[in-house]
Amino acid sequence: FKIFVPITVVALLILIPVNVSSGTLFFLRKELEYDNVATMRLRFLASQRRRAEQFTVLVRNVPQISGNSISDSLDQFFKTSHPDTYLCYQRLYNSCHYFCTQAVYNAYKFAKLVRKRDRLQNWLDYNQLKFESHSEKRPTKKTGFLGLWGKRVDSIDFYKQQIKEFDKNMTLERQKVLKDTKSILPVAFVSFKSRWGAAVCAQTQQSKNPTLWLANWAPEPRDIYWQNLAIPFLSLTIRKLIISLSVFALVFFYMIPIAFVQSLANLEGLERVAPFLRPVIELKFIKSFLQGFLPGLALKISLYILPTVLMIMSKIEGHIALSILERRASAKYYYFMLVNVFLGSIVTGTNHQLMMSRIPRTIGVSIPMKATFFITFIMVDGWAGIAGEILRLKPLVIFHLKNMFLLKTESDREQAMDPGSVDSPETLRITIINVYNQQYESGAAFWPHVHSRIIASLVISQLLLLGLLSTKEAANSTPLLAILPILTLSFNQYCKHRFEPAFRRYHSRKQ
């Protein structure tokens, strides 16, 4: 009452009239966020020019029919199953992104040659620039390992000859891949005459055997994660099981550094473990630093490599699009933060209370004790996370170090200046607009996941509030608050049925 009564008076007499007079609250007459995002998504999809992926379905696990090639099997199957809408099937070289008129090929070796040739071209450009700036002497190099020994030759002529040989090898490798039936992968991009035909195919089962002829909407070319296109169905199932168990184990493994961080947050516990540090800990400056800054910073550092680890796990699961990979990694990161950082931080150090008392009592006691830690963690995260991202000090330092020691050509400089794309598993920020390059376009497909996590966080906070107040001589008010999670979940169900179809299903025509 001491806090909320004055706030209510100020809100009713000052804040609400000011916001109403300025038009800020007019949005209450309309439906809220989810409706706006869904409308923008549909408007975006309708405004797009005709693109190949709008009419294309990715078909995986194409069965090998005796006497037929993969190409013949695809053509016969879709002419029979979708005779009115089937147009053709697109073929590609897996790993090097070439589209051609053959079946799907694994051209990994060819792609490797392309990367090596690009490196040789970069060295040739560097030596030509070097010769142009010092034309009195042609650059030379030794042909041995890392240029440390061997016969000394003219660098420009050497790299030109190497590139010429690589061009010849690439041509031979391409022909070899096209002739090798073992290089054909059971994957194809099937195109239809209309969006309706593609929608029907992408959202229906194509065979009695649900493990064959797996049809999904084709991601846009930038969004495809090529390495996972041809993973067999059984392997996908095993991978997902292994990764699920690994994520479960990872959550509990990380309890160890979380527990260590919490020991730093509690100076009494630290003094019990290491009593010889008591004279140092009791110093005013050291004590303030340990209580206020170090625990949050230590937790932030312990979570630094986590998004990378979770992204690798998502890739092993076998998802076929970068956008799906980031959504899956983001989900893992959310669950990890919820269980380890939030719930783990509350429970750590209070196990004896869990055994001696009830859980509501534990919540009522432990949450206020951890309030300072979470406040300082949010402050550190804002300083080391969001503020650091806006300043971009790390990319600035790395660029100048590369510029001093590694950059040789203009192409190298452009690569060093490339800001990359946003790291969705842990960040959703304004720098998406102003700094990063757009790696793919998913049309706000991430929003349902964001909304569901906001709802989950609200429900958790409401349940914890019920537990907290029930232990603070406010038990009579607890039943009145029980309506909060019910209303929140009801709102979520309304949004799910009203707006989510716009994100889950594609439309066969412009809206």
PDB file of N, CA and C in Angstrom, residues 147-214:
ATOM      1  N   GLY A 147      55.916 -21.037 -47.485  1.00  0.00           N
ATOM      2  CA  GLY A 147      56.905 -20.148 -48.084  1.00  0.00           C
ATOM      3  C   GLY A 147      58.192 -20.032 -47.301  1.00  0.00           C
ATOM      4  N   LEU A 148      58.491 -21.053 -46.453  1.00  0.00           N
ATOM      5  CA  LEU A 148      59.687 -20.991 -45.619  1.00  0.00           C
ATOM      6  C   LEU A 148      60.913 -21.568 -46.307  1.00  0.00           C
ATOM      7  N   TRP A 149      60.717 -22.476 -47.232  1.00  0.00           N
ATOM      8  CA  TRP A 149      61.849 -23.046 -47.980  1.00  0.00           C
ATOM      9  C   TRP A 149      61.366 -23.464 -49.366  1.00  0.00           C
ATOM     10  N   GLY A 150      62.290 -23.988 -50.150  1.00  0.00           N
ATOM     11  CA  GLY A 150      61.968 -24.400 -51.512  1.00  0.00           C
ATOM     12  C   GLY A 150      62.500 -23.430 -52.548  1.00  0.00           C
ATOM     13  N   LYS A 151      62.205 -23.712 -53.783  1.00  0.00           N
ATOM     14  CA  LYS A 151      62.673 -22.893 -54.895  1.00  0.00           C
ATOM     15  C   LYS A 151      61.962 -21.541 -54.904  1.00  0.00           C
ATOM     16  N   ARG A 152      62.730 -20.473 -55.103  1.00  0.00           N
ATOM     17  CA  ARG A 152      62.146 -19.131 -55.163  1.00  0.00           C
ATOM     18  C   ARG A 152      61.656 -18.854 -56.586  1.00  0.00           C
ATOM     19  N   VAL A 153      60.398 -18.418 -56.700  1.00  0.00           N
ATOM     20  CA  VAL A 153      59.788 -18.175 -58.006  1.00  0.00           C
ATOM     21  C   VAL A 153      59.102 -16.825 -58.005  1.00  0.00           C
ATOM     22  N   ASP A 154      58.722 -16.365 -59.201  1.00  0.00           N
ATOM     23  CA  ASP A 154      57.949 -15.135 -59.335  1.00  0.00           C
ATOM     24  C   ASP A 154      56.528 -15.375 -58.805  1.00  0.00           C
ATOM     25  N   SER A 155      56.092 -14.562 -57.838  1.00  0.00           N
ATOM     26  CA  SER A 155      54.812 -14.786 -57.171  1.00  0.00           C
ATOM     27  C   SER A 155      53.628 -14.658 -58.116  1.00  0.00           C
ATOM     28  N   ILE A 156      53.646 -13.639 -58.980  1.00  0.00           N
ATOM     29  CA  ILE A 156      52.512 -13.417 -59.885  1.00  0.00           C
ATOM     30  C   ILE A 156      52.369 -14.576 -60.853  1.00  0.00           C
ATOM     31  N   ASP A 157      53.475 -14.982 -61.466  1.00  0.00           N
ATOM     32  CA  ASP A 157      53.417 -16.106 -62.399  1.00  0.00           C
ATOM     33  C   ASP A 157      53.025 -17.400 -61.695  1.00  0.00           C
ATOM     34  N   PHE A 158      53.511 -17.572 -60.461  1.00  0.00           N
ATOM     35  CA  PHE A 158      53.212 -18.781 -59.704  1.00  0.00           C
ATOM     36  C   PHE A 158      51.714 -18.901 -59.433  1.00  0.00           C
ATOM     37  N   TYR A 159      51.092 -17.820 -58.956  1.00  0.00           N
ATOM     38  CA  TYR A 159      49.665 -17.889 -58.628  1.00  0.00           C
ATOM     39  C   TYR A 159      48.797 -17.959 -59.880  1.00  0.00           C
ATOM     40  N   LYS A 160      49.219 -17.341 -60.965  1.00  0.00           N
ATOM     41  CA  LYS A 160      48.474 -17.477 -62.226  1.00  0.00           C
ATOM     42  C   LYS A 160      48.479 -18.928 -62.698  1.00  0.00           C
ATOM     43  N   GLN A 161      49.626 -19.576 -62.598  1.00  0.00           N
ATOM     44  CA  GLN A 161      49.716 -20.977 -63.005  1.00  0.00           C
ATOM     45  C   GLN A 161      48.879 -21.869 -62.101  1.00  0.00           C
ATOM     46  N   GLN A 162      48.899 -21.585 -60.774  1.00  0.00           N
ATOM     47  CA  GLN A 162      48.098 -22.364 -59.839  1.00  0.00           C
ATOM     48  C   GLN A 162      46.600 -22.222 -60.134  1.00  0.00           C
ATOM     49  N   ILE A 163      46.153 -21.002 -60.419  1.00  0.00           N
ATOM     50  CA  ILE A 163      44.746 -20.765 -60.731  1.00  0.00           C
ATOM     51  C   ILE A 163      44.347 -21.483 -62.012  1.00  0.00           C
ATOM     52  N   LYS A 164      45.215 -21.469 -62.981  1.00  0.00           N
ATOM     53  CA  LYS A 164      44.940 -22.152 -64.241  1.00  0.00           C
ATOM     54  C   LYS A 164      44.753 -23.651 -64.009  1.00  0.00           C
ATOM     55  N   GLU A 165      45.605 -24.232 -63.175  1.00  0.00           N
ATOM     56  CA  GLU A 165      45.484 -25.656 -62.873  1.00  0.00           C
ATOM     57  C   GLU A 165      44.203 -25.949 -62.090  1.00  0.00           C
ATOM     58  N   PHE A 166      43.853 -25.067 -61.172  1.00  0.00           N
ATOM     59  CA  PHE A 166      42.622 -25.266 -60.406  1.00  0.00           C
ATOM     60  C   PHE A 166      41.396 -25.168 -61.307  1.00  0.00           C
ATOM     61  N   ASP A 167      41.404 -24.239 -62.272  1.00  0.00           N
ATOM     62  CA  ASP A 167      40.283 -24.143 -63.209  1.00  0.00           C
ATOM     63  C   ASP A 167      40.110 -25.445 -63.979  1.00  0.00           C
ATOM     64  N   LYS A 168      41.233 -26.043 -64.379  1.00  0.00           N
ATOM     65  CA  LYS A 168      41.178 -27.307 -65.111  1.00  0.00           C
ATOM     66  C   LYS A 168      40.630 -28.418 -64.206  1.00  0.00           C
ATOM     67  N   ASN A 169      41.110 -28.461 -62.958  1.00  0.00           N
ATOM     68  CA  ASN A 169      40.647 -29.492 -62.021  1.00  0.00           C
ATOM     69  C   ASN A 169      39.165 -29.320 -61.685  1.00  0.00           C
ATOM     70  N   MET A 170      38.719 -28.075 -61.602  1.00  0.00           N
ATOM     71  CA  MET A 170      37.303 -27.827 -61.301  1.00  0.00           C
ATOM     72  C   MET A 170      36.411 -28.306 -62.430  1.00  0.00           C
ATOM     73  N   THR A 171      36.843 -28.099 -63.651  1.00  0.00           N
ATOM     74  CA  THR A 171      36.070 -28.584 -64.801  1.00  0.00           C
ATOM     75  C   THR A 171      35.983 -30.100 -64.794  1.00  0.00           C
ATOM     76  N   LEU A 172      37.107 -30.766 -64.509  1.00  0.00           N
ATOM     77  CA  LEU A 172      37.119 -32.232 -64.458  1.00  0.00           C
ATOM     78  C   LEU A 172      36.252 -32.750 -63.319  1.00  0.00           C
ATOM     79  N   GLU A 173      36.328 -32.080 -62.151  1.00  0.00           N
ATOM     80  CA  GLU A 173      35.538 -32.506 -61.003  1.00  0.00           C
ATOM     81  C   GLU A 173      34.052 -32.334 -61.267  1.00  0.00           C
ATOM     82  N   ARG A 174      33.675 -31.251 -61.931  1.00  0.00           N
ATOM     83  CA  ARG A 174      32.263 -31.028 -62.266  1.00  0.00           C
ATOM     84  C   ARG A 174      31.742 -32.134 -63.177  1.00  0.00           C
ATOM     85  N   GLN A 175      32.503 -32.482 -64.183  1.00  0.00           N
ATOM     86  CA  GLN A 175      32.099 -33.557 -65.086  1.00  0.00           C
ATOM     87  C   GLN A 175      32.018 -34.901 -64.368  1.00  0.00           C
ATOM     88  N   LYS A 176      32.959 -35.121 -63.437  1.00  0.00           N
ATOM     89  CA  LYS A 176      32.966 -36.362 -62.676  1.00  0.00           C
ATOM     90  C   LYS A 176      31.723 -36.469 -61.803  1.00  0.00           C
ATOM     91  N   VAL A 177      31.331 -35.372 -61.167  1.00  0.00           N
ATOM     92  CA  VAL A 177      30.142 -35.376 -60.307  1.00  0.00           C
ATOM     93  C   VAL A 177      28.898 -35.661 -61.122  1.00  0.00           C
ATOM     94  N   LEU A 178      28.788 -35.044 -62.308  1.00  0.00           N
ATOM     95  CA  LEU A 178      27.605 -35.223 -63.141  1.00  0.00           C
ATOM     96  C   LEU A 178      27.458 -36.665 -63.627  1.00  0.00           C
ATOM     97  N   LYS A 179      28.575 -37.353 -63.809  1.00  0.00           N
ATOM     98  CA  LYS A 179      28.533 -38.731 -64.320  1.00  0.00           C
ATOM     99  C   LYS A 179      28.415 -39.765 -63.218  1.00  0.00           C
ATOM    100  N   ASP A 180      28.704 -39.390 -61.982  1.00  0.00           N
ATOM    101  CA  ASP A 180      28.721 -40.342 -60.878  1.00  0.00           C
ATOM    102  C   ASP A 180      27.341 -40.450 -60.251  1.00  0.00           C
ATOM    103  N   THR A 181      26.693 -41.601 -60.407  1.00  0.00           N
ATOM    104  CA  THR A 181      25.353 -41.788 -59.846  1.00  0.00           C
ATOM    105  C   THR A 181      25.370 -41.810 -58.319  1.00  0.00           C
ATOM    106  N   LYS A 182      26.528 -42.125 -57.722  1.00  0.00           N
ATOM    107  CA  LYS A 182      26.618 -42.142 -56.269  1.00  0.00           C
ATOM    108  C   LYS A 182      26.566 -40.739 -55.671  1.00  0.00           C
ATOM    109  N   SER A 183      26.799 -39.724 -56.520  1.00  0.00           N
ATOM    110  CA  SER A 183      26.757 -38.346 -56.032  1.00  0.00           C
ATOM    111  C   SER A 183      25.344 -37.802 -55.950  1.00  0.00           C
ATOM    112  N   ILE A 184      24.374 -38.520 -56.528  1.00  0.00           N
ATOM    113  CA  ILE A 184      22.994 -38.048 -56.534  1.00  0.00           C
ATOM    114  C   ILE A 184      22.394 -38.184 -55.138  1.00  0.00           C
ATOM    115  N   LEU A 185      21.793 -37.119 -54.655  1.00  0.00           N
ATOM    116  CA  LEU A 185      21.173 -37.110 -53.331  1.00  0.00           C
ATOM    117  C   LEU A 185      19.656 -37.194 -53.444  1.00  0.00           C
ATOM    118  N   PRO A 186      18.992 -37.799 -52.480  1.00  0.00           N
ATOM    119  CA  PRO A 186      17.525 -37.951 -52.531  1.00  0.00           C
ATOM    120  C   PRO A 186      16.793 -36.678 -52.119  1.00  0.00           C
ATOM    121  N   VAL A 187      17.121 -35.579 -52.773  1.00  0.00           N
ATOM    122  CA  VAL A 187      16.542 -34.275 -52.445  1.00  0.00           C
ATOM    123  C   VAL A 187      16.238 -33.538 -53.733  1.00  0.00           C
ATOM    124  N   ALA A 188      15.155 -32.773 -53.744  1.00  0.00           N
ATOM    125  CA  ALA A 188      14.822 -31.977 -54.925  1.00  0.00           C
ATOM    126  C   ALA A 188      13.974 -30.779 -54.531  1.00  0.00           C
ATOM    127  N   PHE A 189      14.083 -29.718 -55.332  1.00  0.00           N
ATOM    128  CA  PHE A 189      13.217 -28.553 -55.202  1.00  0.00           C
ATOM    129  C   PHE A 189      12.168 -28.637 -56.298  1.00  0.00           C
ATOM    130  N   VAL A 190      10.930 -28.969 -55.910  1.00  0.00           N
ATOM    131  CA  VAL A 190       9.852 -29.209 -56.871  1.00  0.00           C
ATOM    132  C   VAL A 190       9.047 -27.932 -57.041  1.00  0.00           C
ATOM    133  N   SER A 191       8.910 -27.472 -58.279  1.00  0.00           N
ATOM    134  CA  SER A 191       8.191 -26.231 -58.570  1.00  0.00           C
ATOM    135  C   SER A 191       6.792 -26.519 -59.107  1.00  0.00           C
ATOM    136  N   PHE A 192       5.844 -25.647 -58.750  1.00  0.00           N
ATOM    137  CA  PHE A 192       4.453 -25.791 -59.172  1.00  0.00           C
ATOM    138  C   PHE A 192       4.017 -24.563 -59.961  1.00  0.00           C
ATOM    139  N   LYS A 193       2.911 -24.702 -60.656  1.00  0.00           N
ATOM    140  CA  LYS A 193       2.431 -23.620 -61.511  1.00  0.00           C
ATOM    141  C   LYS A 193       1.807 -22.494 -60.702  1.00  0.00           C
ATOM    142  N   SER A 194       1.371 -22.777 -59.484  1.00  0.00           N
ATOM    143  CA  SER A 194       0.705 -21.761 -58.668  1.00  0.00           C
ATOM    144  C   SER A 194       1.081 -21.950 -57.202  1.00  0.00           C
ATOM    145  N   ARG A 195       0.826 -20.907 -56.405  1.00  0.00           N
ATOM    146  CA  ARG A 195       1.049 -21.027 -54.968  1.00  0.00           C
ATOM    147  C   ARG A 195       0.096 -22.064 -54.361  1.00  0.00           C
ATOM    148  N   TRP A 196      -1.086 -22.162 -54.948  1.00  0.00           N
ATOM    149  CA  TRP A 196      -2.052 -23.134 -54.454  1.00  0.00           C
ATOM    150  C   TRP A 196      -1.500 -24.550 -54.557  1.00  0.00           C
ATOM    151  N   GLY A 197      -0.914 -24.881 -55.681  1.00  0.00           N
ATOM    152  CA  GLY A 197      -0.335 -26.212 -55.854  1.00  0.00           C
ATOM    153  C   GLY A 197       0.793 -26.475 -54.886  1.00  0.00           C
ATOM    154  N   ALA A 198       1.647 -25.478 -54.683  1.00  0.00           N
ATOM    155  CA  ALA A 198       2.745 -25.631 -53.735  1.00  0.00           C
ATOM    156  C   ALA A 198       2.223 -25.779 -52.311  1.00  0.00           C
ATOM    157  N   ALA A 199       1.165 -25.006 -51.952  1.00  0.00           N
ATOM    158  CA  ALA A 199       0.600 -25.074 -50.605  1.00  0.00           C
ATOM    159  C   ALA A 199      -0.003 -26.449 -50.330  1.00  0.00           C
ATOM    160  N   VAL A 200      -0.707 -26.991 -51.324  1.00  0.00           N
ATOM    161  CA  VAL A 200      -1.313 -28.316 -51.149  1.00  0.00           C
ATOM    162  C   VAL A 200      -0.234 -29.366 -50.926  1.00  0.00           C
ATOM    163  N   CYS A 201       0.829 -29.320 -51.713  1.00  0.00           N
ATOM    164  CA  CYS A 201       1.904 -30.302 -51.595  1.00  0.00           C
ATOM    165  C   CYS A 201       2.649 -30.164 -50.278  1.00  0.00           C
ATOM    166  N   ALA A 202       2.950 -28.928 -49.879  1.00  0.00           N
ATOM    167  CA  ALA A 202       3.765 -28.699 -48.681  1.00  0.00           C
ATOM    168  C   ALA A 202       3.038 -29.068 -47.405  1.00  0.00           C
ATOM    169  N   GLN A 203       1.697 -29.084 -47.417  1.00  0.00           N
ATOM    170  CA  GLN A 203       0.934 -29.300 -46.194  1.00  0.00           C
ATOM    171  C   GLN A 203       0.147 -30.606 -46.210  1.00  0.00           C
ATOM    172  N   THR A 204       0.548 -31.546 -47.091  1.00  0.00           N
ATOM    173  CA  THR A 204      -0.099 -32.855 -47.138  1.00  0.00           C
ATOM    174  C   THR A 204       0.959 -33.945 -47.143  1.00  0.00           C
ATOM    175  N   GLN A 205       0.553 -35.136 -46.696  1.00  0.00           N
ATOM    176  CA  GLN A 205       1.446 -36.294 -46.727  1.00  0.00           C
ATOM    177  C   GLN A 205       1.438 -36.891 -48.118  1.00  0.00           C
ATOM    178  N   GLN A 206       2.606 -37.139 -48.671  1.00  0.00           N
ATOM    179  CA  GLN A 206       2.715 -37.541 -50.063  1.00  0.00           C
ATOM    180  C   GLN A 206       2.680 -39.050 -50.274  1.00  0.00           C
ATOM    181  N   SER A 207       2.874 -39.811 -49.205  1.00  0.00           N
ATOM    182  CA  SER A 207       2.990 -41.260 -49.363  1.00  0.00           C
ATOM    183  C   SER A 207       2.377 -41.965 -48.165  1.00  0.00           C
ATOM    184  N   LYS A 208       2.031 -43.249 -48.343  1.00  0.00           N
ATOM    185  CA  LYS A 208       1.538 -44.046 -47.212  1.00  0.00           C
ATOM    186  C   LYS A 208       2.612 -44.176 -46.149  1.00  0.00           C
ATOM    187  N   ASN A 209       3.848 -44.214 -46.591  1.00  0.00           N
ATOM    188  CA  ASN A 209       4.980 -44.284 -45.668  1.00  0.00           C
ATOM    189  C   ASN A 209       5.386 -42.864 -45.272  1.00  0.00           C
ATOM    190  N   PRO A 210       5.146 -42.444 -44.031  1.00  0.00           N
ATOM    191  CA  PRO A 210       5.408 -41.054 -43.657  1.00  0.00           C
ATOM    192  C   PRO A 210       6.884 -40.688 -43.593  1.00  0.00           C
ATOM    193  N   THR A 211       7.767 -41.675 -43.782  1.00  0.00           N
ATOM    194  CA  THR A 211       9.207 -41.381 -43.754  1.00  0.00           C
ATOM    195  C   THR A 211       9.774 -41.099 -45.141  1.00  0.00           C
ATOM    196  N   LEU A 212       8.937 -41.240 -46.191  1.00  0.00           N
ATOM    197  CA  LEU A 212       9.386 -41.006 -47.567  1.00  0.00           C
ATOM    198  C   LEU A 212       8.647 -39.820 -48.172  1.00  0.00           C
ATOM    199  N   TRP A 213       9.245 -39.227 -49.192  1.00  0.00           N
ATOM    200  CA  TRP A 213       8.657 -38.094 -49.906  1.00  0.00           C
ATOM    201  C   TRP A 213       8.235 -36.988 -48.924  1.00  0.00           C
ATOM    202  N   LEU A 214       9.161 -36.582 -48.069  1.00  0.00           N
ATOM    203  CA  LEU A 214       8.877 -35.539 -47.083  1.00  0.00           C
ATOM    204  C   LEU A 214       8.861 -34.177 -47.767  1.00  0.00           C
TER     205      LEU A 214
END
